[in-house]
PDB file of C-alpha atoms and ligand atoms in Angstrom:
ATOM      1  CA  UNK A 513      47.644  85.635 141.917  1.00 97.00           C
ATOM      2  CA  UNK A 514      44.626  87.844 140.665  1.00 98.00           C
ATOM      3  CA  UNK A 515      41.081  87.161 142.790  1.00 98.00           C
ATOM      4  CA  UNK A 516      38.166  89.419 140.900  1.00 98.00           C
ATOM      5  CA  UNK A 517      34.981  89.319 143.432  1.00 98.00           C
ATOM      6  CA  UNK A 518      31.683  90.549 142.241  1.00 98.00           C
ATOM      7  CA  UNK A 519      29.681  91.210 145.084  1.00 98.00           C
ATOM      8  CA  UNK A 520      26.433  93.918 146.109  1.00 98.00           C
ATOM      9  CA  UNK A 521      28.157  93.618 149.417  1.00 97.00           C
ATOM     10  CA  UNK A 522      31.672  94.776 148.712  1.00 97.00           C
ATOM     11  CA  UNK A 523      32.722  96.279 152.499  1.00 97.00           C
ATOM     12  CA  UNK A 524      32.126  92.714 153.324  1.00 96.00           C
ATOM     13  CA  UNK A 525      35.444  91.658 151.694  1.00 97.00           C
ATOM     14  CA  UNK A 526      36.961  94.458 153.589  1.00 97.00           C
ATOM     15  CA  UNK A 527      39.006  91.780 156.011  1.00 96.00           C
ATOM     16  CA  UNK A 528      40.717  90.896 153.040  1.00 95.00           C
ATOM     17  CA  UNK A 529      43.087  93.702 153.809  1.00 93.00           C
ATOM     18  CA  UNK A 530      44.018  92.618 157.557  1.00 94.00           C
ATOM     19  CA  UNK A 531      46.872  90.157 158.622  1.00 91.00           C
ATOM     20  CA  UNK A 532      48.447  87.804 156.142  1.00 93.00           C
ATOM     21  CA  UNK A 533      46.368  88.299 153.169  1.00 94.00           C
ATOM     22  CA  UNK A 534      46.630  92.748 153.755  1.00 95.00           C
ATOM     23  CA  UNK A 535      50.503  92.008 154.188  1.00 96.00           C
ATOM     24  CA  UNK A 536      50.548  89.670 150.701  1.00 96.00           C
ATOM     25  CA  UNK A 537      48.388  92.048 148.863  1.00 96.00           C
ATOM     26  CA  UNK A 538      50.759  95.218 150.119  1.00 96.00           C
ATOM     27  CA  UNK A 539      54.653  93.378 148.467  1.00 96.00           C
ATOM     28  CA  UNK A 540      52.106  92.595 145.326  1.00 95.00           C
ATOM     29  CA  UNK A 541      51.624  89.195 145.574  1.00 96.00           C
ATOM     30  CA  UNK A 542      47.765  88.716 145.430  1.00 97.00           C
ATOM     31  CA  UNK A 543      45.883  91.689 143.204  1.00 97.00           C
ATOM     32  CA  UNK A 544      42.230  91.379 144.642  1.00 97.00           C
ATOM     33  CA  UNK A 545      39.799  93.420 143.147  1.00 97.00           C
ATOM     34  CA  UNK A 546      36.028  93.938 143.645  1.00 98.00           C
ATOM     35  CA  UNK A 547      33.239  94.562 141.729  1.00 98.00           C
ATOM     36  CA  UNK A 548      29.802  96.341 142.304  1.00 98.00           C
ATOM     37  CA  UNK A 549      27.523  94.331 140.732  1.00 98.00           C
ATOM     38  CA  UNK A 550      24.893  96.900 140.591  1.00 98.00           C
ATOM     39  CA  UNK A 551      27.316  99.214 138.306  1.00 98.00           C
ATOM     40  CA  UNK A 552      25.443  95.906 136.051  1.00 98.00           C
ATOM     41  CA  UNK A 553      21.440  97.076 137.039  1.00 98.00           C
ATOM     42  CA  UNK A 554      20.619  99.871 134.544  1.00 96.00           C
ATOM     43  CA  UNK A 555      17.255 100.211 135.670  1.00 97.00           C
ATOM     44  CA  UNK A 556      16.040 102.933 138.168  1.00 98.00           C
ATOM     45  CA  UNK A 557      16.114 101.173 141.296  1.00 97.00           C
ATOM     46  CA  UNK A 558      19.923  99.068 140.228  1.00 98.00           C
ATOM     47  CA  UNK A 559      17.593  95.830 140.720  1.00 97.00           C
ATOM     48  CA  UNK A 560      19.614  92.571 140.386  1.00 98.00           C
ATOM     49  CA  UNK A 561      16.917  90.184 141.846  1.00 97.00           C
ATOM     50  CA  UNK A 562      13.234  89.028 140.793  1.00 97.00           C
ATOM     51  CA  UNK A 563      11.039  86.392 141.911  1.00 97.00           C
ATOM     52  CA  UNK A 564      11.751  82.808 140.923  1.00 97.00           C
ATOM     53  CA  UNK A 565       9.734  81.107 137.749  1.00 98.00           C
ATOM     54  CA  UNK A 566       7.297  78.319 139.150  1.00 97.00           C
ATOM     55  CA  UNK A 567       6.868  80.147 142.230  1.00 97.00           C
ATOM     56  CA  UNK A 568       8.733  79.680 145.851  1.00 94.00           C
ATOM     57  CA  UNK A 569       9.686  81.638 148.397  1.00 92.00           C
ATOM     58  CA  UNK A 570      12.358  84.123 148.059  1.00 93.00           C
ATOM     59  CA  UNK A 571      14.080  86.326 145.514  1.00 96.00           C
ATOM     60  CA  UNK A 572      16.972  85.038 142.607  1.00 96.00           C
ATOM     61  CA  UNK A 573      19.586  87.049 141.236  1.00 97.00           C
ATOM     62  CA  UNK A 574      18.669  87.788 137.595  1.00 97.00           C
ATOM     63  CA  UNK A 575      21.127  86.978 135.116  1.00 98.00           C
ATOM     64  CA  UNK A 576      21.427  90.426 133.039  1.00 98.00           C
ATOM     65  CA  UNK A 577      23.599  91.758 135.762  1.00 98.00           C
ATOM     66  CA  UNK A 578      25.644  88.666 135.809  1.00 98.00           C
ATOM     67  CA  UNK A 579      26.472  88.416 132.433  1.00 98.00           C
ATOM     68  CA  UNK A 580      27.434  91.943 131.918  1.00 98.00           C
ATOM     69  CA  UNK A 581      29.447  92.150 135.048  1.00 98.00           C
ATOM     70  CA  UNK A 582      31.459  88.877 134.256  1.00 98.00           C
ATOM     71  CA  UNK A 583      32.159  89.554 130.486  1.00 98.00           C
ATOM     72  CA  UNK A 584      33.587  92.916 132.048  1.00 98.00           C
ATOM     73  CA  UNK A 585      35.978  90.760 134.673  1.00 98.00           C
ATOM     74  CA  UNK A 586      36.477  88.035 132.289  1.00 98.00           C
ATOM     75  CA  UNK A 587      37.803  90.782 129.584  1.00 97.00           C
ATOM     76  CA  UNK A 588      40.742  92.185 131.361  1.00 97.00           C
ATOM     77  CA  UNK A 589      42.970  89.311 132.056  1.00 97.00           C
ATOM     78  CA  UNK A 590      45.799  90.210 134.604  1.00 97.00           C
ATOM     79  CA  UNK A 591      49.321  90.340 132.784  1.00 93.00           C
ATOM     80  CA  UNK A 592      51.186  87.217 132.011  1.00 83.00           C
ATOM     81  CA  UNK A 593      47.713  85.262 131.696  1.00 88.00           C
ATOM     82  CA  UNK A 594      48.001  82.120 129.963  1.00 85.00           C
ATOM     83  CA  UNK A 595      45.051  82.007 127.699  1.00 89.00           C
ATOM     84  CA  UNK A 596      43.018  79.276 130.014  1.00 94.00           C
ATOM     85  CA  UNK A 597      41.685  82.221 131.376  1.00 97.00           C
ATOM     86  CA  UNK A 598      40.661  82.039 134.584  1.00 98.00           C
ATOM     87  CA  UNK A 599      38.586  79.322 137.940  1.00 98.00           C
ATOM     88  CA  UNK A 600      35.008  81.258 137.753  1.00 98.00           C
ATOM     89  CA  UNK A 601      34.337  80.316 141.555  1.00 98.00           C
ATOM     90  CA  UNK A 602      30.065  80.379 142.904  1.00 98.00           C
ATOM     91  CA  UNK A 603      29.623  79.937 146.449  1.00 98.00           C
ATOM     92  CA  UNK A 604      26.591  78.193 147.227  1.00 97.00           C
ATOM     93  CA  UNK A 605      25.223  75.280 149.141  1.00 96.00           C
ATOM     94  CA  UNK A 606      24.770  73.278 146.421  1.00 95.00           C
ATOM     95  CA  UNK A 607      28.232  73.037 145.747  1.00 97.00           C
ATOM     96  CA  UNK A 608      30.724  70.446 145.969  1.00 98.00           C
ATOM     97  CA  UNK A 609      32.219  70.660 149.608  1.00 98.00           C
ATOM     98  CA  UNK A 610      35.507  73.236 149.721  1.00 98.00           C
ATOM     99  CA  UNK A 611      38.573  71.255 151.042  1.00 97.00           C
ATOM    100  CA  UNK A 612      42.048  71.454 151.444  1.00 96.00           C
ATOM    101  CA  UNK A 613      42.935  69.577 148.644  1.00 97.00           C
ATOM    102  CA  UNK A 614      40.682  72.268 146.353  1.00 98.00           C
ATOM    103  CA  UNK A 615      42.504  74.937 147.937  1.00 98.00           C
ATOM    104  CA  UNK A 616      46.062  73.030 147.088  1.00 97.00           C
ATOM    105  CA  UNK A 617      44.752  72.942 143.164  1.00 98.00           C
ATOM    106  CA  UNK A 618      43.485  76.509 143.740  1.00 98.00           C
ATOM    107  CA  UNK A 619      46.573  77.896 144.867  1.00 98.00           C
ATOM    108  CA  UNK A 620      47.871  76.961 141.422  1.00 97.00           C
ATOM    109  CA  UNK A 621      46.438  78.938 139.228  1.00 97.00           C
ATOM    110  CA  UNK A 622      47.093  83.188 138.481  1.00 97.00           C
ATOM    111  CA  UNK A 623      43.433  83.651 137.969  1.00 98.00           C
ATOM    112  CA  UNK A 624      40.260  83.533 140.814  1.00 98.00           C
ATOM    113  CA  UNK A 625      37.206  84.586 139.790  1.00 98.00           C
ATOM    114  CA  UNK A 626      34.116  84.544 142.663  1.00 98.00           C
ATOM    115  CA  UNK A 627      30.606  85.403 141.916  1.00 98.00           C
ATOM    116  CA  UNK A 628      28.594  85.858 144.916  1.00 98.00           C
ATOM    117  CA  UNK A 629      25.435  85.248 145.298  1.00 95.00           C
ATOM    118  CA  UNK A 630      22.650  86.893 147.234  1.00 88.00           C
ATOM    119  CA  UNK A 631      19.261  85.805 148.423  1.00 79.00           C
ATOM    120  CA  UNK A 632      18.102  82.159 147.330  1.00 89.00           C
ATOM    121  CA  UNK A 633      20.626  82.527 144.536  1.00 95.00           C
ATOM    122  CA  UNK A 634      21.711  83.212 140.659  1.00 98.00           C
ATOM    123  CA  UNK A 635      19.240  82.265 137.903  1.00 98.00           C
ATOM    124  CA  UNK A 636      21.039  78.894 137.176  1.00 98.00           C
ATOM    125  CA  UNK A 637      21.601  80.189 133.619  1.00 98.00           C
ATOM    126  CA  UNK A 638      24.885  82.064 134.402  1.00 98.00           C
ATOM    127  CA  UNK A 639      26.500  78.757 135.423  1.00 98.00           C
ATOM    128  CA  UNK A 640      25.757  77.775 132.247  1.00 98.00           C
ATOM    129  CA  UNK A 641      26.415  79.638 129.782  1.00 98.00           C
ATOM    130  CA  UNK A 642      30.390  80.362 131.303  1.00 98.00           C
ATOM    131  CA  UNK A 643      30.667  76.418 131.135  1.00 98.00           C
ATOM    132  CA  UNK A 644      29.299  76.626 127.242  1.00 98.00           C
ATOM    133  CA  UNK A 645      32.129  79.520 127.338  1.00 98.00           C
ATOM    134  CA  UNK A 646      34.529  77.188 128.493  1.00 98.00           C
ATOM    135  CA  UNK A 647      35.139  78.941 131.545  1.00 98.00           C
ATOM    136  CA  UNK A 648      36.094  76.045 134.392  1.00 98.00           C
ATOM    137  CA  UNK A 649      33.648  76.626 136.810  1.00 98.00           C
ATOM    138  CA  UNK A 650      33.523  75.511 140.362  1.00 98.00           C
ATOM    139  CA  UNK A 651      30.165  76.332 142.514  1.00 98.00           C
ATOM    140  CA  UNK A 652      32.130  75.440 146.373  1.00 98.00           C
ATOM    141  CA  UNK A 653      29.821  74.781 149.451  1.00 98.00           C
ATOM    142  CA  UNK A 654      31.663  75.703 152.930  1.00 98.00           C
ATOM    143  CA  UNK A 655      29.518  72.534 154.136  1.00 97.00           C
ATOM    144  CA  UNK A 656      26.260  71.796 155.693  1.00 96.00           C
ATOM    145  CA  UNK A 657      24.310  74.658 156.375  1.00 95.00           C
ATOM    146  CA  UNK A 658      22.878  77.428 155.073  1.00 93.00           C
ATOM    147  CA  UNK A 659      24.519  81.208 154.516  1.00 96.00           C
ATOM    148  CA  UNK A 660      22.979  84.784 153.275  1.00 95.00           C
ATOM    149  CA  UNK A 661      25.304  84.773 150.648  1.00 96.00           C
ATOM    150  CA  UNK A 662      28.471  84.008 149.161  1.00 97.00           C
ATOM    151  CA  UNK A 663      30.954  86.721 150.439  1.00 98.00           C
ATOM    152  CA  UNK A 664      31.751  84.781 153.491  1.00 97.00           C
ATOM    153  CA  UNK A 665      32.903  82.172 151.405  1.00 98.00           C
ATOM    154  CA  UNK A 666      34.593  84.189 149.358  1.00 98.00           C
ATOM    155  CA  UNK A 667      37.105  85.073 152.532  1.00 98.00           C
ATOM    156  CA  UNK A 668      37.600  81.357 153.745  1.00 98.00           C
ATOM    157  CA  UNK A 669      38.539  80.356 149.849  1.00 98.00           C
ATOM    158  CA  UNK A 670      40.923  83.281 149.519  1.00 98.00           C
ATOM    159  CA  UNK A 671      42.342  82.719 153.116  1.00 96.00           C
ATOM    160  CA  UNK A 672      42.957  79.003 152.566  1.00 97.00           C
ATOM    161  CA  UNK A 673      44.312  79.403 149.028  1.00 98.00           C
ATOM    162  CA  UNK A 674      46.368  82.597 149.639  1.00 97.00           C
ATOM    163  CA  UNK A 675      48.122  80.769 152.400  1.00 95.00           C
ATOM    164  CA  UNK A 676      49.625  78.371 149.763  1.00 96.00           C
ATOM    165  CA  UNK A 677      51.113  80.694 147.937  1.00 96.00           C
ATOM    166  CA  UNK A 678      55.049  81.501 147.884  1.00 94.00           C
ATOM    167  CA  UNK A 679      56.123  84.249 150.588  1.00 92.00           C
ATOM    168  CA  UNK A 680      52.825  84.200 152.106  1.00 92.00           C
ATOM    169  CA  UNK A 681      53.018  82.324 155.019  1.00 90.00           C
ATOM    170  CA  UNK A 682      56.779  82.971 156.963  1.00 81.00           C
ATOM    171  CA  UNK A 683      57.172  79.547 157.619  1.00 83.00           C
ATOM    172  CA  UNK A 684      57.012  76.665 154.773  1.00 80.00           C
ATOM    173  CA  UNK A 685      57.108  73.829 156.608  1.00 81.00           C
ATOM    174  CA  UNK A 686      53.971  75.011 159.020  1.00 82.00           C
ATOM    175  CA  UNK A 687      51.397  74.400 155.663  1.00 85.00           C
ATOM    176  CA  UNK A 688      53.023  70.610 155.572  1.00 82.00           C
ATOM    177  CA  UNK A 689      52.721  69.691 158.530  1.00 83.00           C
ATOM    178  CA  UNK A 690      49.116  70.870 159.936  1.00 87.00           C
ATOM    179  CA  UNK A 691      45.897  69.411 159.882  1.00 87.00           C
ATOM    180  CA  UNK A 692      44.479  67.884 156.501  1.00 90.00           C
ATOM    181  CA  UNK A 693      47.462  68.363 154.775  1.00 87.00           C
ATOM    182  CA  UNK A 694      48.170  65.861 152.380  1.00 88.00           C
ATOM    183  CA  UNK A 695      51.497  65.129 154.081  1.00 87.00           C
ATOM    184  CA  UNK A 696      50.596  64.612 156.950  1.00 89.00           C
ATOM    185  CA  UNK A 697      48.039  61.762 155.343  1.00 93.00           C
ATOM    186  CA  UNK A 698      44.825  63.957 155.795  1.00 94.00           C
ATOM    187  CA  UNK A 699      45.017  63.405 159.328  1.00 97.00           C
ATOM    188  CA  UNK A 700      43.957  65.733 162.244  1.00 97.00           C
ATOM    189  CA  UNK A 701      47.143  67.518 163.821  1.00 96.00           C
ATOM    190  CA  UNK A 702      48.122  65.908 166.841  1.00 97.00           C
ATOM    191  CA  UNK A 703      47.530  68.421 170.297  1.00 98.00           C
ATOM    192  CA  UNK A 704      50.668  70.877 170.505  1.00 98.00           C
ATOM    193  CA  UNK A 705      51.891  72.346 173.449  1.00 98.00           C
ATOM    194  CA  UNK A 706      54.154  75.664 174.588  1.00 98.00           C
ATOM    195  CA  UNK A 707      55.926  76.560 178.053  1.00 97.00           C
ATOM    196  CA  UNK A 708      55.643  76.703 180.943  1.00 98.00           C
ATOM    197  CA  UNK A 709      55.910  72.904 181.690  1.00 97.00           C
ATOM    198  CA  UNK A 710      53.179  72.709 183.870  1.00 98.00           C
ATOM    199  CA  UNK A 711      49.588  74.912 183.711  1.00 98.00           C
ATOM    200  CA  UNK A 712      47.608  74.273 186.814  1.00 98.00           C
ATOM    201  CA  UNK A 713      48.177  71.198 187.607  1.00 98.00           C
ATOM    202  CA  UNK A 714      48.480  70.083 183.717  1.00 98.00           C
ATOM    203  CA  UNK A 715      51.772  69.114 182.479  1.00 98.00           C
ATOM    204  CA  UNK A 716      53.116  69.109 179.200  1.00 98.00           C
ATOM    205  CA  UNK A 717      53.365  65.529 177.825  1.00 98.00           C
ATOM    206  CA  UNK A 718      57.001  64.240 179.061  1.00 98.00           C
ATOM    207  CA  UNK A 719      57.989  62.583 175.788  1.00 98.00           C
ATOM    208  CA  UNK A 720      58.164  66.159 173.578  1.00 98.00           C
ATOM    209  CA  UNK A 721      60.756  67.668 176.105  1.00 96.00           C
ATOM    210  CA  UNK A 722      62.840  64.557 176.183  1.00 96.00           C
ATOM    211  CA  UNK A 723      64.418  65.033 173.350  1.00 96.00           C
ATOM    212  CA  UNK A 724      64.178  61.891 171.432  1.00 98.00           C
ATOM    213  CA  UNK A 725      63.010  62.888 167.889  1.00 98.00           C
ATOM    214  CA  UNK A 726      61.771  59.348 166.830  1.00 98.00           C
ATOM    215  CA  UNK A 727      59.855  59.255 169.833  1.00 98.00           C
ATOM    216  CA  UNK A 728      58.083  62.389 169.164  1.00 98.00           C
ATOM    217  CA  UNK A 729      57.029  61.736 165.616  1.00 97.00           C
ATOM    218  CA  UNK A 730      55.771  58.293 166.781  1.00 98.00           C
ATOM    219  CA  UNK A 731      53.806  60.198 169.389  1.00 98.00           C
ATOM    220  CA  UNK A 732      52.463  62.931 167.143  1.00 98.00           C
ATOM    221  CA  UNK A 733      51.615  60.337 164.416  1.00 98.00           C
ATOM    222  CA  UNK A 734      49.426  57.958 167.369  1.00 98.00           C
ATOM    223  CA  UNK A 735      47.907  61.254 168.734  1.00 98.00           C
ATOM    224  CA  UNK A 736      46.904  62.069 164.989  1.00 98.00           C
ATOM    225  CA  UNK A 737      45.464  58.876 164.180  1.00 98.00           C
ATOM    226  CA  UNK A 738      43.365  58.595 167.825  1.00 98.00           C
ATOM    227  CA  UNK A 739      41.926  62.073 167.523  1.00 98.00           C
ATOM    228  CA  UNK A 740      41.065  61.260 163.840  1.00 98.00           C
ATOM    229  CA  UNK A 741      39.462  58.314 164.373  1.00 98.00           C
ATOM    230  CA  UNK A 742      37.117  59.637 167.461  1.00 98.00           C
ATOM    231  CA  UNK A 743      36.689  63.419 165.927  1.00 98.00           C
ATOM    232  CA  UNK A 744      36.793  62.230 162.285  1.00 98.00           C
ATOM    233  CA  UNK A 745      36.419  59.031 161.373  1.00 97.00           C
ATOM    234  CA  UNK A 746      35.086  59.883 158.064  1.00 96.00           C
ATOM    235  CA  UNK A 747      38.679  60.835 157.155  1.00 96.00           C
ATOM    236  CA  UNK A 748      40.544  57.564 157.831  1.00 97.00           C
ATOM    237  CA  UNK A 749      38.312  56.231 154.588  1.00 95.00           C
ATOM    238  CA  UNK A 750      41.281  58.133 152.825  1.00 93.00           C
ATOM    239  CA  UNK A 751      43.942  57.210 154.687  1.00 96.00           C
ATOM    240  CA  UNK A 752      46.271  54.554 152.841  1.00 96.00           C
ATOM    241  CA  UNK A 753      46.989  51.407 154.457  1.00 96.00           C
ATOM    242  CA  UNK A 754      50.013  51.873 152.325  1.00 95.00           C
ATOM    243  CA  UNK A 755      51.300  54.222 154.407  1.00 94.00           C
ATOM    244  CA  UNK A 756      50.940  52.982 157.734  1.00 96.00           C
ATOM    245  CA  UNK A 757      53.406  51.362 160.006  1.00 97.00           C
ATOM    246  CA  UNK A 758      52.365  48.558 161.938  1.00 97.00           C
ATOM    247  CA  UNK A 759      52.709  50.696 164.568  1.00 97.00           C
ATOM    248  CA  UNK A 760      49.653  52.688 162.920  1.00 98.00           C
ATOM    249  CA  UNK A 761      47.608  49.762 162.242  1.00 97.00           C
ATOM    250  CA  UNK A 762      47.697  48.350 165.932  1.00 98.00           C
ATOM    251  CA  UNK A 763      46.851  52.119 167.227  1.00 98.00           C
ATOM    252  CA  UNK A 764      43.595  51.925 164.336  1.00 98.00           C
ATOM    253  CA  UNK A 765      42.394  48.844 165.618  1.00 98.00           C
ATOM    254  CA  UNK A 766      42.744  50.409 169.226  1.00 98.00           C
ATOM    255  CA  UNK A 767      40.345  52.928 168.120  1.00 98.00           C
ATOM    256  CA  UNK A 768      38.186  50.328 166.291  1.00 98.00           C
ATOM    257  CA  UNK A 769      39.280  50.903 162.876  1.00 97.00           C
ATOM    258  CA  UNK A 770      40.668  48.090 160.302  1.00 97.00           C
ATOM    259  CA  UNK A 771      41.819  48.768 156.349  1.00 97.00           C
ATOM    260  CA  UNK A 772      38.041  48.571 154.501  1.00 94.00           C
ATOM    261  CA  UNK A 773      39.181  46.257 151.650  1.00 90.00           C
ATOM    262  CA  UNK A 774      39.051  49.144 149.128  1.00 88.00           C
ATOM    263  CA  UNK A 775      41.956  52.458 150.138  1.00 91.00           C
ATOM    264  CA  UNK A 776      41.174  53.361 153.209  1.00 96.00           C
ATOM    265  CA  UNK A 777      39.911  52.401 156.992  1.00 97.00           C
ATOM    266  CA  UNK A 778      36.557  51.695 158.088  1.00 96.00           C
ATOM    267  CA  UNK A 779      34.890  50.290 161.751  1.00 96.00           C
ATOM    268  CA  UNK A 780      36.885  47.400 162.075  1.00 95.00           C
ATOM    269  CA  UNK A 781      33.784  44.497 162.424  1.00 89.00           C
ATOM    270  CA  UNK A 782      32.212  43.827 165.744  1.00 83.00           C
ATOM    271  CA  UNK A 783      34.474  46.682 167.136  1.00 74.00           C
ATOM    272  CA  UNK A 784      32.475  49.280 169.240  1.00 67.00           C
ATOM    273  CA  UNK A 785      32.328  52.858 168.122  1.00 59.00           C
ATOM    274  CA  UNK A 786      33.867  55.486 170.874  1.00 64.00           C
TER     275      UNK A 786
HETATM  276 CL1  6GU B 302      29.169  79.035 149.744  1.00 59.33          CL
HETATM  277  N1  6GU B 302      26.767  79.986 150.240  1.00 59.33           N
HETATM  278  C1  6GU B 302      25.601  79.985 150.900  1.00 59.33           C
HETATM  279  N2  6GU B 302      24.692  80.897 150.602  1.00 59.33           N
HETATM  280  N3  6GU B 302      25.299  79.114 151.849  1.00 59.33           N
HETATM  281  C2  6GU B 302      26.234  78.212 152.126  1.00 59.33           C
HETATM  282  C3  6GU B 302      27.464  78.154 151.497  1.00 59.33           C
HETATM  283  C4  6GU B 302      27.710  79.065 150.526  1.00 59.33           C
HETATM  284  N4  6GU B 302      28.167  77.136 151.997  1.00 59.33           N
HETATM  285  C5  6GU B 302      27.396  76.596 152.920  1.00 59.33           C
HETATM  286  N5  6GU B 302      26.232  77.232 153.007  1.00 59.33           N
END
């Protein structure tokens, strides 16, 4: 996969070179590259902000730099591209919230493009005129709060979708079986545990060393739902009744929750929230 980041801030992407992501860009199989976007500013002082039209606090990126800096990225496709050129990714908080399941759809194509913004953000023109392009465009939020910029974002997209890809991670089965995989239902992971046996005075659950694997899953899978539905009970609303056991259903209503009438769970009525 190719990532192209334009950034002011490049030595902020320099984590991108540590751990799983350095290891996957070393045997060639994610080509990240960044871009100054001041190599863009032609003026004096390399400006690439103003103040905003109708007045407001703070400075906006202005979109000369932009466009020059992402005709430049967008005109040296990596090799092998398949003319659908590639995701033009903008961090900002007005974005639709980042997930798992965008990182899944992420992880499937060669070609990342991020353009990060700075201060209160980039003249809302640029967006625009790569969608009249028809570049797919995808302005991600990391949630509810505010950041100073987008490069932050830009290493939590990359992490999550380089993760996915083939020969990245050692073991296959780990990205199926965590938390808000699809697999596993969108559920929380259930609480894991490692030796020794017993930590002052707390023991390891005695079901997972007994050696029944049915038991285990069914364990895992109640453990899931409970911490779900006390931690997250926004994400049982996409949790299939089709795919629960009436094991899973009595463990729900435990916890308060019933199937909402429309795909998923909701406070089961006159149950009292946790
Ligand atoms: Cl992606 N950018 C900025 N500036 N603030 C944010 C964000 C992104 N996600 C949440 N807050």
């Amino acid at each position: 996969m190719r990532v192209d980041v334009v950034s002011i801030f490049g030595e902020y992407l320099a984590p991108l070179s540590l751990s799983l992501i350095g290891r996957a860009r070393a045997q060639g199989l994610l080509d990240v590259r960044v871009h100054d976007l001041r190599e863009h500013a032609h003026d004096r002082h390399r400006t690439v902000d103003d103040t905003p039209y109708g007045g407001g606090a703070g400075l906006l990126m202005k979109p000369e730099p932009w466009g020059e800096a992402l005709d430049a990225v967008l005109a040296a496709p990596p090799a092998g591209d398949d003319g659908r050129g590639p995701v033009l990714l903008v961090p900002s908080p007005v974005g639709e919230v980042f997930s798992q399941a965008a990182a899944v759809e992420l992880s499937a194509e060669p070609w990342l493009v991020f353009a990060c913004g700075r201060y209160e953000g980039i003249d809302a023109r640029v967006v625009e005129h790569y969608r009249a392009r028809g570049v797919r465009v995808r302005e991600v939020s990391l949630g509810d709060y505010v950041l100073n910029g987008g490069e932050v974002a830009v290493l939590v997209v990359v992490e999550a979708v380089a993760r996915l890809l083939p020969g990245v991670v050692g073991n296959a089965a780990s990205l199926t079986e965590e938390s808000h995989a699809a697999e596993h239902d969108g559920l929380l992971e259930h609480p894991a545990y490692t030796k020794p046996a017993s930590w002052r005075g707390l023991d390891v659950p005695a079901v997972l060393a007994g050696g029944d694997h049915g038991a285990v899953a069914r364990w895992r899978r109640e453990q899931a739902l409970r911490r779900t539905a006390r931690r997250r009970p926004d994400l049982l609303a996409h949790l299939d009744p089709a795919r629960c056991t009436a094991a899973d259903l009595r463990v729900l209503a435990e916890e308060g929750f019933a199937p909402d009438g429309a795909s998923g769970f909701g406070p089961a009525p006159g149950a009292v929230a946790h």
